[in-house]
Amino acid sequence: SKSIIINSFVLENIDIKILSELEKEREVKGHLNRLELNNVGRTGSNSIDDVMHQVLGPVIEKAVVESVKSGVLDKIENTINDFISN
């Protein structure tokens, strides 16, 4: 099988949007400033599938964390605005 090693992988300034199949009207947005991975596939398995999981796992995890943070902050802001308006 083919193998791959990624010395450096950098994502910068990524806007994130997560939609739920359960709550179709609910949308959580966030922003990912920077994610850097180094030496992906250098240790352990370095098949193309394994390396893709090593790259996408942290990307998805960071995206979810940032989106949830953003969604919680938006909800707090909306609650405060509703309180002030009433």
PDB file of N, CA, C and O in Angstrom, chain B, residues numbered from 101:
ATOM      1  N   SER B 101       0.841  -1.188   0.000  1.00  0.00           N
ATOM      2  CA  SER B 101       0.000   0.000   0.000  1.00  0.00           C
ATOM      3  C   SER B 101       0.883   1.247   0.000  1.00  0.00           C
ATOM      4  O   SER B 101       2.026   1.214   0.457  1.00  0.00           O
ATOM      5  N   LYS B 102       0.348   2.314  -0.506  1.00  0.00           N
ATOM      6  CA  LYS B 102       1.081   3.581  -0.589  1.00  0.00           C
ATOM      7  C   LYS B 102       1.139   4.240   0.788  1.00  0.00           C
ATOM      8  O   LYS B 102       0.239   4.070   1.611  1.00  0.00           O
ATOM      9  N   SER B 103       2.208   4.990   1.023  1.00  0.00           N
ATOM     10  CA  SER B 103       2.346   5.703   2.285  1.00  0.00           C
ATOM     11  C   SER B 103       2.642   7.169   2.014  1.00  0.00           C
ATOM     12  O   SER B 103       3.049   7.555   0.918  1.00  0.00           O
ATOM     13  N   ILE B 104       2.423   7.983   3.062  1.00  0.00           N
ATOM     14  CA  ILE B 104       2.630   9.421   2.920  1.00  0.00           C
ATOM     15  C   ILE B 104       3.115   9.983   4.256  1.00  0.00           C
ATOM     16  O   ILE B 104       2.713   9.512   5.320  1.00  0.00           O
ATOM     17  N   ILE B 105       3.973  10.981   4.189  1.00  0.00           N
ATOM     18  CA  ILE B 105       4.428  11.721   5.363  1.00  0.00           C
ATOM     19  C   ILE B 105       4.244  13.197   5.056  1.00  0.00           C
ATOM     20  O   ILE B 105       4.642  13.679   3.996  1.00  0.00           O
ATOM     21  N   ILE B 106       3.634  13.907   5.998  1.00  0.00           N
ATOM     22  CA  ILE B 106       3.440  15.348   5.842  1.00  0.00           C
ATOM     23  C   ILE B 106       4.324  16.029   6.879  1.00  0.00           C
ATOM     24  O   ILE B 106       4.093  15.895   8.081  1.00  0.00           O
ATOM     25  N   ASN B 107       5.328  16.754   6.418  1.00  0.00           N
ATOM     26  CA  ASN B 107       6.245  17.440   7.337  1.00  0.00           C
ATOM     27  C   ASN B 107       5.557  18.581   8.072  1.00  0.00           C
ATOM     28  O   ASN B 107       5.733  18.735   9.280  1.00  0.00           O
ATOM     29  N   SER B 108       4.775  19.382   7.353  1.00  0.00           N
ATOM     30  CA  SER B 108       4.098  20.515   7.965  1.00  0.00           C
ATOM     31  C   SER B 108       2.760  20.743   7.264  1.00  0.00           C
ATOM     32  O   SER B 108       2.686  20.773   6.035  1.00  0.00           O
ATOM     33  N   PHE B 109       1.713  20.902   8.059  1.00  0.00           N
ATOM     34  CA  PHE B 109       0.374  21.148   7.548  1.00  0.00           C
ATOM     35  C   PHE B 109      -0.198  22.308   8.345  1.00  0.00           C
ATOM     36  O   PHE B 109      -0.310  22.217   9.567  1.00  0.00           O
ATOM     37  N   VAL B 110      -0.566  23.407   7.672  1.00  0.00           N
ATOM     38  CA  VAL B 110      -1.057  24.601   8.355  1.00  0.00           C
ATOM     39  C   VAL B 110      -2.380  25.040   7.733  1.00  0.00           C
ATOM     40  O   VAL B 110      -2.499  25.163   6.514  1.00  0.00           O
ATOM     41  N   LEU B 111      -3.365  25.273   8.588  1.00  0.00           N
ATOM     42  CA  LEU B 111      -4.631  25.884   8.184  1.00  0.00           C
ATOM     43  C   LEU B 111      -4.728  27.212   8.909  1.00  0.00           C
ATOM     44  O   LEU B 111      -4.466  27.289  10.109  1.00  0.00           O
ATOM     45  N   GLU B 112      -5.106  28.268   8.179  1.00  0.00           N
ATOM     46  CA  GLU B 112      -5.243  29.584   8.793  1.00  0.00           C
ATOM     47  C   GLU B 112      -6.531  30.251   8.346  1.00  0.00           C
ATOM     48  O   GLU B 112      -6.978  30.083   7.211  1.00  0.00           O
ATOM     49  N   ASN B 113      -7.122  31.016   9.267  1.00  0.00           N
ATOM     50  CA  ASN B 113      -8.302  31.838   8.988  1.00  0.00           C
ATOM     51  C   ASN B 113      -9.435  31.048   8.339  1.00  0.00           C
ATOM     52  O   ASN B 113      -9.856  31.339   7.220  1.00  0.00           O
ATOM     53  N   ILE B 114      -9.912  30.056   9.058  1.00  0.00           N
ATOM     54  CA  ILE B 114     -10.973  29.199   8.535  1.00  0.00           C
ATOM     55  C   ILE B 114     -12.287  29.535   9.235  1.00  0.00           C
ATOM     56  O   ILE B 114     -12.356  29.532  10.464  1.00  0.00           O
ATOM     57  N   ASP B 115     -13.316  29.823   8.462  1.00  0.00           N
ATOM     58  CA  ASP B 115     -14.656  30.006   9.013  1.00  0.00           C
ATOM     59  C   ASP B 115     -15.332  28.645   9.067  1.00  0.00           C
ATOM     60  O   ASP B 115     -15.248  27.859   8.124  1.00  0.00           O
ATOM     61  N   ILE B 116     -16.003  28.374  10.181  1.00  0.00           N
ATOM     62  CA  ILE B 116     -16.591  27.067  10.424  1.00  0.00           C
ATOM     63  C   ILE B 116     -18.093  27.220  10.595  1.00  0.00           C
ATOM     64  O   ILE B 116     -18.564  28.161  11.234  1.00  0.00           O
ATOM     65  N   LYS B 117     -18.838  26.288  10.018  1.00  0.00           N
ATOM     66  CA  LYS B 117     -20.284  26.246  10.217  1.00  0.00           C
ATOM     67  C   LYS B 117     -20.672  24.794  10.440  1.00  0.00           C
ATOM     68  O   LYS B 117     -20.370  23.922   9.625  1.00  0.00           O
ATOM     69  N   ILE B 118     -21.350  24.545  11.566  1.00  0.00           N
ATOM     70  CA  ILE B 118     -21.786  23.191  11.878  1.00  0.00           C
ATOM     71  C   ILE B 118     -23.304  23.175  11.891  1.00  0.00           C
ATOM     72  O   ILE B 118     -23.948  23.976  12.568  1.00  0.00           O
ATOM     73  N   LEU B 119     -23.855  22.253  11.135  1.00  0.00           N
ATOM     74  CA  LEU B 119     -25.302  22.081  11.071  1.00  0.00           C
ATOM     75  C   LEU B 119     -25.649  20.734  11.677  1.00  0.00           C
ATOM     76  O   LEU B 119     -24.908  19.765  11.511  1.00  0.00           O
ATOM     77  N   SER B 120     -26.767  20.669  12.375  1.00  0.00           N
ATOM     78  CA  SER B 120     -27.194  19.436  13.014  1.00  0.00           C
ATOM     79  C   SER B 120     -28.319  18.801  12.214  1.00  0.00           C
ATOM     80  O   SER B 120     -29.249  19.485  11.785  1.00  0.00           O
ATOM     81  N   GLU B 121     -28.232  17.500  12.016  1.00  0.00           N
ATOM     82  CA  GLU B 121     -29.323  16.789  11.350  1.00  0.00           C
ATOM     83  C   GLU B 121     -30.563  16.744  12.247  1.00  0.00           C
ATOM     84  O   GLU B 121     -31.691  16.695  11.757  1.00  0.00           O
ATOM     85  N   LEU B 122     -30.343  16.763  13.563  1.00  0.00           N
ATOM     86  CA  LEU B 122     -31.459  16.695  14.499  1.00  0.00           C
ATOM     87  C   LEU B 122     -32.193  18.020  14.618  1.00  0.00           C
ATOM     88  O   LEU B 122     -33.419  18.053  14.725  1.00  0.00           O
ATOM     89  N   GLU B 123     -31.435  19.115  14.598  1.00  0.00           N
ATOM     90  CA  GLU B 123     -32.023  20.445  14.710  1.00  0.00           C
ATOM     91  C   GLU B 123     -31.639  21.245  13.479  1.00  0.00           C
ATOM     92  O   GLU B 123     -30.696  22.035  13.514  1.00  0.00           O
ATOM     93  N   LYS B 124     -32.361  21.044  12.402  1.00  0.00           N
ATOM     94  CA  LYS B 124     -31.981  21.629  11.117  1.00  0.00           C
ATOM     95  C   LYS B 124     -31.945  23.150  11.135  1.00  0.00           C
ATOM     96  O   LYS B 124     -31.193  23.760  10.375  1.00  0.00           O
ATOM     97  N   GLU B 125     -32.762  23.779  12.010  1.00  0.00           N
ATOM     98  CA  GLU B 125     -32.761  25.237  12.050  1.00  0.00           C
ATOM     99  C   GLU B 125     -31.600  25.778  12.882  1.00  0.00           C
ATOM    100  O   GLU B 125     -31.318  26.976  12.851  1.00  0.00           O
ATOM    101  N   ARG B 126     -30.930  24.904  13.619  1.00  0.00           N
ATOM    102  CA  ARG B 126     -29.818  25.352  14.467  1.00  0.00           C
ATOM    103  C   ARG B 126     -28.513  25.291  13.697  1.00  0.00           C
ATOM    104  O   ARG B 126     -28.175  24.279  13.083  1.00  0.00           O
ATOM    105  N   GLU B 127     -27.801  26.382  13.744  1.00  0.00           N
ATOM    106  CA  GLU B 127     -26.517  26.490  13.054  1.00  0.00           C
ATOM    107  C   GLU B 127     -25.529  27.135  14.006  1.00  0.00           C
ATOM    108  O   GLU B 127     -25.825  28.165  14.611  1.00  0.00           O
ATOM    109  N   VAL B 128     -24.353  26.532  14.142  1.00  0.00           N
ATOM    110  CA  VAL B 128     -23.323  27.080  15.008  1.00  0.00           C
ATOM    111  C   VAL B 128     -22.151  27.490  14.128  1.00  0.00           C
ATOM    112  O   VAL B 128     -21.674  26.704  13.309  1.00  0.00           O
ATOM    113  N   LYS B 129     -21.690  28.723  14.302  1.00  0.00           N
ATOM    114  CA  LYS B 129     -20.573  29.230  13.513  1.00  0.00           C
ATOM    115  C   LYS B 129     -19.395  29.529  14.422  1.00  0.00           C
ATOM    116  O   LYS B 129     -19.561  29.844  15.601  1.00  0.00           O
ATOM    117  N   GLY B 130     -18.217  29.425  13.857  1.00  0.00           N
ATOM    118  CA  GLY B 130     -17.013  29.740  14.600  1.00  0.00           C
ATOM    119  C   GLY B 130     -15.894  30.108  13.643  1.00  0.00           C
ATOM    120  O   GLY B 130     -16.074  30.121  12.425  1.00  0.00           O
ATOM    121  N   HIS B 131     -14.747  30.405  14.209  1.00  0.00           N
ATOM    122  CA  HIS B 131     -13.593  30.778  13.396  1.00  0.00           C
ATOM    123  C   HIS B 131     -12.358  30.086  13.966  1.00  0.00           C
ATOM    124  O   HIS B 131     -12.146  30.070  15.179  1.00  0.00           O
ATOM    125  N   LEU B 132     -11.571  29.534  13.104  1.00  0.00           N
ATOM    126  CA  LEU B 132     -10.337  28.857  13.480  1.00  0.00           C
ATOM    127  C   LEU B 132      -9.181  29.705  12.968  1.00  0.00           C
ATOM    128  O   LEU B 132      -8.967  29.803  11.759  1.00  0.00           O
ATOM    129  N   ASN B 133      -8.436  30.318  13.883  1.00  0.00           N
ATOM    130  CA  ASN B 133      -7.334  31.185  13.468  1.00  0.00           C
ATOM    131  C   ASN B 133      -6.189  30.405  12.841  1.00  0.00           C
ATOM    132  O   ASN B 133      -5.712  30.747  11.759  1.00  0.00           O
ATOM    133  N   ARG B 134      -5.752  29.351  13.529  1.00  0.00           N
ATOM    134  CA  ARG B 134      -4.592  28.615  13.016  1.00  0.00           C
ATOM    135  C   ARG B 134      -4.561  27.215  13.615  1.00  0.00           C
ATOM    136  O   ARG B 134      -4.818  27.024  14.804  1.00  0.00           O
ATOM    137  N   LEU B 135      -4.250  26.263  12.787  1.00  0.00           N
ATOM    138  CA  LEU B 135      -4.007  24.894  13.226  1.00  0.00           C
ATOM    139  C   LEU B 135      -2.768  24.409  12.495  1.00  0.00           C
ATOM    140  O   LEU B 135      -2.710  24.452  11.266  1.00  0.00           O
ATOM    141  N   GLU B 136      -1.779  23.950  13.246  1.00  0.00           N
ATOM    142  CA  GLU B 136      -0.530  23.480  12.644  1.00  0.00           C
ATOM    143  C   GLU B 136      -0.235  22.068  13.120  1.00  0.00           C
ATOM    144  O   GLU B 136      -0.248  21.790  14.320  1.00  0.00           O
ATOM    145  N   LEU B 137       0.030  21.182  12.175  1.00  0.00           N
ATOM    146  CA  LEU B 137       0.418  19.802  12.466  1.00  0.00           C
ATOM    147  C   LEU B 137       1.784  19.562  11.833  1.00  0.00           C
ATOM    148  O   LEU B 137       2.054  20.015  10.720  1.00  0.00           O
ATOM    149  N   ASN B 138       2.636  18.847  12.553  1.00  0.00           N
ATOM    150  CA  ASN B 138       3.975  18.554  12.034  1.00  0.00           C
ATOM    151  C   ASN B 138       4.261  17.061  12.083  1.00  0.00           C
ATOM    152  O   ASN B 138       3.796  16.354  12.977  1.00  0.00           O
ATOM    153  N   ASN B 139       5.028  16.595  11.113  1.00  0.00           N
ATOM    154  CA  ASN B 139       5.493  15.206  11.053  1.00  0.00           C
ATOM    155  C   ASN B 139       4.358  14.184  11.089  1.00  0.00           C
ATOM    156  O   ASN B 139       4.452  13.164  11.773  1.00  0.00           O
ATOM    157  N   VAL B 140       3.308  14.461  10.362  1.00  0.00           N
ATOM    158  CA  VAL B 140       2.170  13.551  10.295  1.00  0.00           C
ATOM    159  C   VAL B 140       2.574  12.323   9.489  1.00  0.00           C
ATOM    160  O   VAL B 140       3.082  12.447   8.374  1.00  0.00           O
ATOM    161  N   GLY B 141       2.350  11.143  10.051  1.00  0.00           N
ATOM    162  CA  GLY B 141       2.683   9.891   9.369  1.00  0.00           C
ATOM    163  C   GLY B 141       4.117   9.450   9.590  1.00  0.00           C
ATOM    164  O   GLY B 141       4.534   8.419   9.061  1.00  0.00           O
ATOM    165  N   ARG B 142       4.873  10.206  10.356  1.00  0.00           N
ATOM    166  CA  ARG B 142       6.275   9.865  10.581  1.00  0.00           C
ATOM    167  C   ARG B 142       6.420   8.703  11.564  1.00  0.00           C
ATOM    168  O   ARG B 142       7.347   7.902  11.445  1.00  0.00           O
ATOM    169  N   THR B 143       5.504   8.610  12.538  1.00  0.00           N
ATOM    170  CA  THR B 143       5.534   7.485  13.475  1.00  0.00           C
ATOM    171  C   THR B 143       4.262   6.669  13.319  1.00  0.00           C
ATOM    172  O   THR B 143       3.219   7.203  12.941  1.00  0.00           O
ATOM    173  N   GLY B 144       4.343   5.398  13.603  1.00  0.00           N
ATOM    174  CA  GLY B 144       3.184   4.521  13.456  1.00  0.00           C
ATOM    175  C   GLY B 144       2.887   4.283  11.987  1.00  0.00           C
ATOM    176  O   GLY B 144       3.787   4.268  11.147  1.00  0.00           O
ATOM    177  N   SER B 145       1.615   4.098  11.695  1.00  0.00           N
ATOM    178  CA  SER B 145       1.203   3.823  10.320  1.00  0.00           C
ATOM    179  C   SER B 145       1.215   5.102   9.497  1.00  0.00           C
ATOM    180  O   SER B 145       0.825   6.167   9.976  1.00  0.00           O
ATOM    181  N   ASN B 146       1.662   4.988   8.270  1.00  0.00           N
ATOM    182  CA  ASN B 146       1.652   6.157   7.393  1.00  0.00           C
ATOM    183  C   ASN B 146       0.956   5.853   6.068  1.00  0.00           C
ATOM    184  O   ASN B 146       1.308   6.398   5.023  1.00  0.00           O
ATOM    185  N   SER B 147      -0.050   4.960   6.139  1.00  0.00           N
ATOM    186  CA  SER B 147      -0.850   4.742   4.941  1.00  0.00           C
ATOM    187  C   SER B 147      -1.635   6.021   4.665  1.00  0.00           C
ATOM    188  O   SER B 147      -1.824   6.843   5.562  1.00  0.00           O
ATOM    189  N   ILE B 148      -2.078   6.183   3.462  1.00  0.00           N
ATOM    190  CA  ILE B 148      -2.811   7.397   3.086  1.00  0.00           C
ATOM    191  C   ILE B 148      -4.062   7.550   3.963  1.00  0.00           C
ATOM    192  O   ILE B 148      -4.357   8.653   4.422  1.00  0.00           O
ATOM    193  N   ASP B 149      -4.797   6.462   4.200  1.00  0.00           N
ATOM    194  CA  ASP B 149      -5.991   6.533   5.050  1.00  0.00           C
ATOM    195  C   ASP B 149      -5.641   6.964   6.474  1.00  0.00           C
ATOM    196  O   ASP B 149      -6.323   7.813   7.048  1.00  0.00           O
ATOM    197  N   ASP B 150      -4.591   6.389   7.041  1.00  0.00           N
ATOM    198  CA  ASP B 150      -4.203   6.727   8.409  1.00  0.00           C
ATOM    199  C   ASP B 150      -3.750   8.182   8.517  1.00  0.00           C
ATOM    200  O   ASP B 150      -4.098   8.869   9.477  1.00  0.00           O
ATOM    201  N   VAL B 151      -2.987   8.648   7.551  1.00  0.00           N
ATOM    202  CA  VAL B 151      -2.519  10.031   7.575  1.00  0.00           C
ATOM    203  C   VAL B 151      -3.695  10.993   7.433  1.00  0.00           C
ATOM    204  O   VAL B 151      -3.724  12.032   8.094  1.00  0.00           O
ATOM    205  N   MET B 152      -4.659  10.663   6.584  1.00  0.00           N
ATOM    206  CA  MET B 152      -5.847  11.522   6.443  1.00  0.00           C
ATOM    207  C   MET B 152      -6.597  11.613   7.776  1.00  0.00           C
ATOM    208  O   MET B 152      -7.066  12.688   8.150  1.00  0.00           O
ATOM    209  N   HIS B 153      -6.712  10.489   8.494  1.00  0.00           N
ATOM    210  CA  HIS B 153      -7.357  10.513   9.810  1.00  0.00           C
ATOM    211  C   HIS B 153      -6.540  11.349  10.801  1.00  0.00           C
ATOM    212  O   HIS B 153      -7.110  12.061  11.628  1.00  0.00           O
ATOM    213  N   GLN B 154      -5.224  11.266  10.722  1.00  0.00           N
ATOM    214  CA  GLN B 154      -4.362  12.041  11.618  1.00  0.00           C
ATOM    215  C   GLN B 154      -4.492  13.537  11.353  1.00  0.00           C
ATOM    216  O   GLN B 154      -4.359  14.341  12.275  1.00  0.00           O
ATOM    217  N   VAL B 155      -4.748  13.916  10.109  1.00  0.00           N
ATOM    218  CA  VAL B 155      -4.925  15.330   9.757  1.00  0.00           C
ATOM    219  C   VAL B 155      -6.351  15.785  10.070  1.00  0.00           C
ATOM    220  O   VAL B 155      -6.550  16.805  10.730  1.00  0.00           O
ATOM    221  N   LEU B 156      -7.338  15.029   9.598  1.00  0.00           N
ATOM    222  CA  LEU B 156      -8.730  15.460   9.745  1.00  0.00           C
ATOM    223  C   LEU B 156      -9.231  15.393  11.183  1.00  0.00           C
ATOM    224  O   LEU B 156     -10.072  16.200  11.579  1.00  0.00           O
ATOM    225  N   GLY B 157      -8.728  14.441  11.974  1.00  0.00           N
ATOM    226  CA  GLY B 157      -9.157  14.334  13.375  1.00  0.00           C
ATOM    227  C   GLY B 157      -8.965  15.633  14.134  1.00  0.00           C
ATOM    228  O   GLY B 157      -9.935  16.163  14.677  1.00  0.00           O
ATOM    229  N   PRO B 158      -7.740  16.174  14.195  1.00  0.00           N
ATOM    230  CA  PRO B 158      -7.531  17.450  14.898  1.00  0.00           C
ATOM    231  C   PRO B 158      -8.268  18.626  14.266  1.00  0.00           C
ATOM    232  O   PRO B 158      -8.716  19.526  14.977  1.00  0.00           O
ATOM    233  N   VAL B 159      -8.399  18.630  12.943  1.00  0.00           N
ATOM    234  CA  VAL B 159      -9.120  19.714  12.262  1.00  0.00           C
ATOM    235  C   VAL B 159     -10.579  19.706  12.716  1.00  0.00           C
ATOM    236  O   VAL B 159     -11.122  20.748  13.082  1.00  0.00           O
ATOM    237  N   ILE B 160     -11.204  18.546  12.692  1.00  0.00           N
ATOM    238  CA  ILE B 160     -12.610  18.445  13.082  1.00  0.00           C
ATOM    239  C   ILE B 160     -12.779  18.751  14.564  1.00  0.00           C
ATOM    240  O   ILE B 160     -13.707  19.463  14.946  1.00  0.00           O
ATOM    241  N   GLU B 161     -11.893  18.221  15.399  1.00  0.00           N
ATOM    242  CA  GLU B 161     -11.973  18.471  16.839  1.00  0.00           C
ATOM    243  C   GLU B 161     -11.872  19.959  17.156  1.00  0.00           C
ATOM    244  O   GLU B 161     -12.677  20.494  17.918  1.00  0.00           O
ATOM    245  N   LYS B 162     -10.888  20.620  16.572  1.00  0.00           N
ATOM    246  CA  LYS B 162     -10.698  22.060  16.811  1.00  0.00           C
ATOM    247  C   LYS B 162     -11.894  22.848  16.278  1.00  0.00           C
ATOM    248  O   LYS B 162     -12.351  23.793  16.921  1.00  0.00           O
ATOM    249  N   ALA B 163     -12.400  22.465  15.109  1.00  0.00           N
ATOM    250  CA  ALA B 163     -13.555  23.150  14.520  1.00  0.00           C
ATOM    251  C   ALA B 163     -14.779  23.030  15.418  1.00  0.00           C
ATOM    252  O   ALA B 163     -15.499  24.008  15.619  1.00  0.00           O
ATOM    253  N   VAL B 164     -15.018  21.845  15.958  1.00  0.00           N
ATOM    254  CA  VAL B 164     -16.169  21.640  16.831  1.00  0.00           C
ATOM    255  C   VAL B 164     -16.024  22.467  18.104  1.00  0.00           C
ATOM    256  O   VAL B 164     -16.973  23.130  18.523  1.00  0.00           O
ATOM    257  N   VAL B 165     -14.844  22.432  18.723  1.00  0.00           N
ATOM    258  CA  VAL B 165     -14.612  23.190  19.957  1.00  0.00           C
ATOM    259  C   VAL B 165     -14.826  24.681  19.719  1.00  0.00           C
ATOM    260  O   VAL B 165     -15.515  25.341  20.497  1.00  0.00           O
ATOM    261  N   GLU B 166     -14.242  25.212  18.653  1.00  0.00           N
ATOM    262  CA  GLU B 166     -14.377  26.643  18.370  1.00  0.00           C
ATOM    263  C   GLU B 166     -15.821  27.010  18.037  1.00  0.00           C
ATOM    264  O   GLU B 166     -16.301  28.066  18.449  1.00  0.00           O
ATOM    265  N   SER B 167     -16.508  26.158  17.305  1.00  0.00           N
ATOM    266  CA  SER B 167     -17.899  26.441  16.935  1.00  0.00           C
ATOM    267  C   SER B 167     -18.806  26.410  18.154  1.00  0.00           C
ATOM    268  O   SER B 167     -19.696  27.248  18.295  1.00  0.00           O
ATOM    269  N   VAL B 168     -18.578  25.440  19.037  1.00  0.00           N
ATOM    270  CA  VAL B 168     -19.395  25.354  20.247  1.00  0.00           C
ATOM    271  C   VAL B 168     -19.148  26.575  21.124  1.00  0.00           C
ATOM    272  O   VAL B 168     -20.094  27.150  21.662  1.00  0.00           O
ATOM    273  N   LYS B 169     -17.885  26.978  21.274  1.00  0.00           N
ATOM    274  CA  LYS B 169     -17.575  28.192  22.048  1.00  0.00           C
ATOM    275  C   LYS B 169     -18.313  29.386  21.469  1.00  0.00           C
ATOM    276  O   LYS B 169     -18.933  30.159  22.200  1.00  0.00           O
ATOM    277  N   SER B 170     -18.244  29.529  20.173  1.00  0.00           N
ATOM    278  CA  SER B 170     -18.891  30.648  19.497  1.00  0.00           C
ATOM    279  C   SER B 170     -20.405  30.585  19.696  1.00  0.00           C
ATOM    280  O   SER B 170     -21.037  31.608  19.960  1.00  0.00           O
ATOM    281  N   GLY B 171     -20.982  29.405  19.572  1.00  0.00           N
ATOM    282  CA  GLY B 171     -22.418  29.235  19.744  1.00  0.00           C
ATOM    283  C   GLY B 171     -22.868  29.558  21.150  1.00  0.00           C
ATOM    284  O   GLY B 171     -23.914  30.178  21.341  1.00  0.00           O
ATOM    285  N   VAL B 172     -22.084  29.144  22.145  1.00  0.00           N
ATOM    286  CA  VAL B 172     -22.414  29.439  23.538  1.00  0.00           C
ATOM    287  C   VAL B 172     -22.344  30.943  23.783  1.00  0.00           C
ATOM    288  O   VAL B 172     -23.220  31.505  24.441  1.00  0.00           O
ATOM    289  N   LEU B 173     -21.307  31.597  23.259  1.00  0.00           N
ATOM    290  CA  LEU B 173     -21.192  33.050  23.430  1.00  0.00           C
ATOM    291  C   LEU B 173     -22.357  33.768  22.757  1.00  0.00           C
ATOM    292  O   LEU B 173     -22.895  34.727  23.311  1.00  0.00           O
ATOM    293  N   ASP B 174     -22.752  33.314  21.566  1.00  0.00           N
ATOM    294  CA  ASP B 174     -23.898  33.922  20.878  1.00  0.00           C
ATOM    295  C   ASP B 174     -25.172  33.763  21.700  1.00  0.00           C
ATOM    296  O   ASP B 174     -25.977  34.689  21.796  1.00  0.00           O
ATOM    297  N   LYS B 175     -25.348  32.577  22.293  1.00  0.00           N
ATOM    298  CA  LYS B 175     -26.544  32.323  23.085  1.00  0.00           C
ATOM    299  C   LYS B 175     -26.579  33.216  24.322  1.00  0.00           C
ATOM    300  O   LYS B 175     -27.633  33.746  24.675  1.00  0.00           O
ATOM    301  N   ILE B 176     -25.427  33.385  24.987  1.00  0.00           N
ATOM    302  CA  ILE B 176     -25.344  34.272  26.147  1.00  0.00           C
ATOM    303  C   ILE B 176     -25.669  35.704  25.742  1.00  0.00           C
ATOM    304  O   ILE B 176     -26.420  36.398  26.427  1.00  0.00           O
ATOM    305  N   GLU B 177     -25.096  36.141  24.617  1.00  0.00           N
ATOM    306  CA  GLU B 177     -25.355  37.499  24.134  1.00  0.00           C
ATOM    307  C   GLU B 177     -26.840  37.692  23.820  1.00  0.00           C
ATOM    308  O   GLU B 177     -27.412  38.725  24.166  1.00  0.00           O
ATOM    309  N   ASN B 178     -27.463  36.717  23.174  1.00  0.00           N
ATOM    310  CA  ASN B 178     -28.894  36.816  22.857  1.00  0.00           C
ATOM    311  C   ASN B 178     -29.738  36.865  24.118  1.00  0.00           C
ATOM    312  O   ASN B 178     -30.711  37.616  24.183  1.00  0.00           O
ATOM    313  N   THR B 179     -29.376  36.072  25.122  1.00  0.00           N
ATOM    314  CA  THR B 179     -30.107  36.071  26.387  1.00  0.00           C
ATOM    315  C   THR B 179     -30.001  37.419  27.075  1.00  0.00           C
ATOM    316  O   THR B 179     -30.995  37.936  27.585  1.00  0.00           O
ATOM    317  N   ILE B 180     -28.808  37.990  27.092  1.00  0.00           N
ATOM    318  CA  ILE B 180     -28.605  39.307  27.703  1.00  0.00           C
ATOM    319  C   ILE B 180     -29.390  40.360  26.938  1.00  0.00           C
ATOM    320  O   ILE B 180     -30.041  41.207  27.550  1.00  0.00           O
ATOM    321  N   ASN B 181     -29.341  40.323  25.618  1.00  0.00           N
ATOM    322  CA  ASN B 181     -30.094  41.294  24.810  1.00  0.00           C
ATOM    323  C   ASN B 181     -31.585  41.178  25.054  1.00  0.00           C
ATOM    324  O   ASN B 181     -32.281  42.190  25.140  1.00  0.00           O
ATOM    325  N   ASP B 182     -32.093  39.927  25.169  1.00  0.00           N
ATOM    326  CA  ASP B 182     -33.521  39.727  25.453  1.00  0.00           C
ATOM    327  C   ASP B 182     -33.882  40.301  26.825  1.00  0.00           C
ATOM    328  O   ASP B 182     -34.934  40.919  26.988  1.00  0.00           O
ATOM    329  N   PHE B 183     -33.018  40.098  27.795  1.00  0.00           N
ATOM    330  CA  PHE B 183     -33.246  40.600  29.160  1.00  0.00           C
ATOM    331  C   PHE B 183     -33.283  42.121  29.170  1.00  0.00           C
ATOM    332  O   PHE B 183     -34.153  42.719  29.804  1.00  0.00           O
ATOM    333  N   ILE B 184     -32.341  42.750  28.469  1.00  0.00           N
ATOM    334  CA  ILE B 184     -32.247  44.215  28.426  1.00  0.00           C
ATOM    335  C   ILE B 184     -33.450  44.797  27.698  1.00  0.00           C
ATOM    336  O   ILE B 184     -33.982  45.832  28.099  1.00  0.00           O
ATOM    337  N   SER B 185     -33.875  44.140  26.637  1.00  0.00           N
ATOM    338  CA  SER B 185     -35.011  44.636  25.839  1.00  0.00           C
ATOM    339  C   SER B 185     -36.320  44.599  26.601  1.00  0.00           C
ATOM    340  O   SER B 185     -37.209  45.409  26.341  1.00  0.00           O
ATOM    341  N   ASN B 186     -36.453  43.667  27.545  1.00  0.00           N
ATOM    342  CA  ASN B 186     -37.717  43.519  28.296  1.00  0.00           C
ATOM    343  C   ASN B 186     -37.622  44.309  29.519  1.00  0.00           C
ATOM    344  O   ASN B 186     -38.565  44.339  30.309  1.00  0.00           O
TER     345      ASN B 186
END
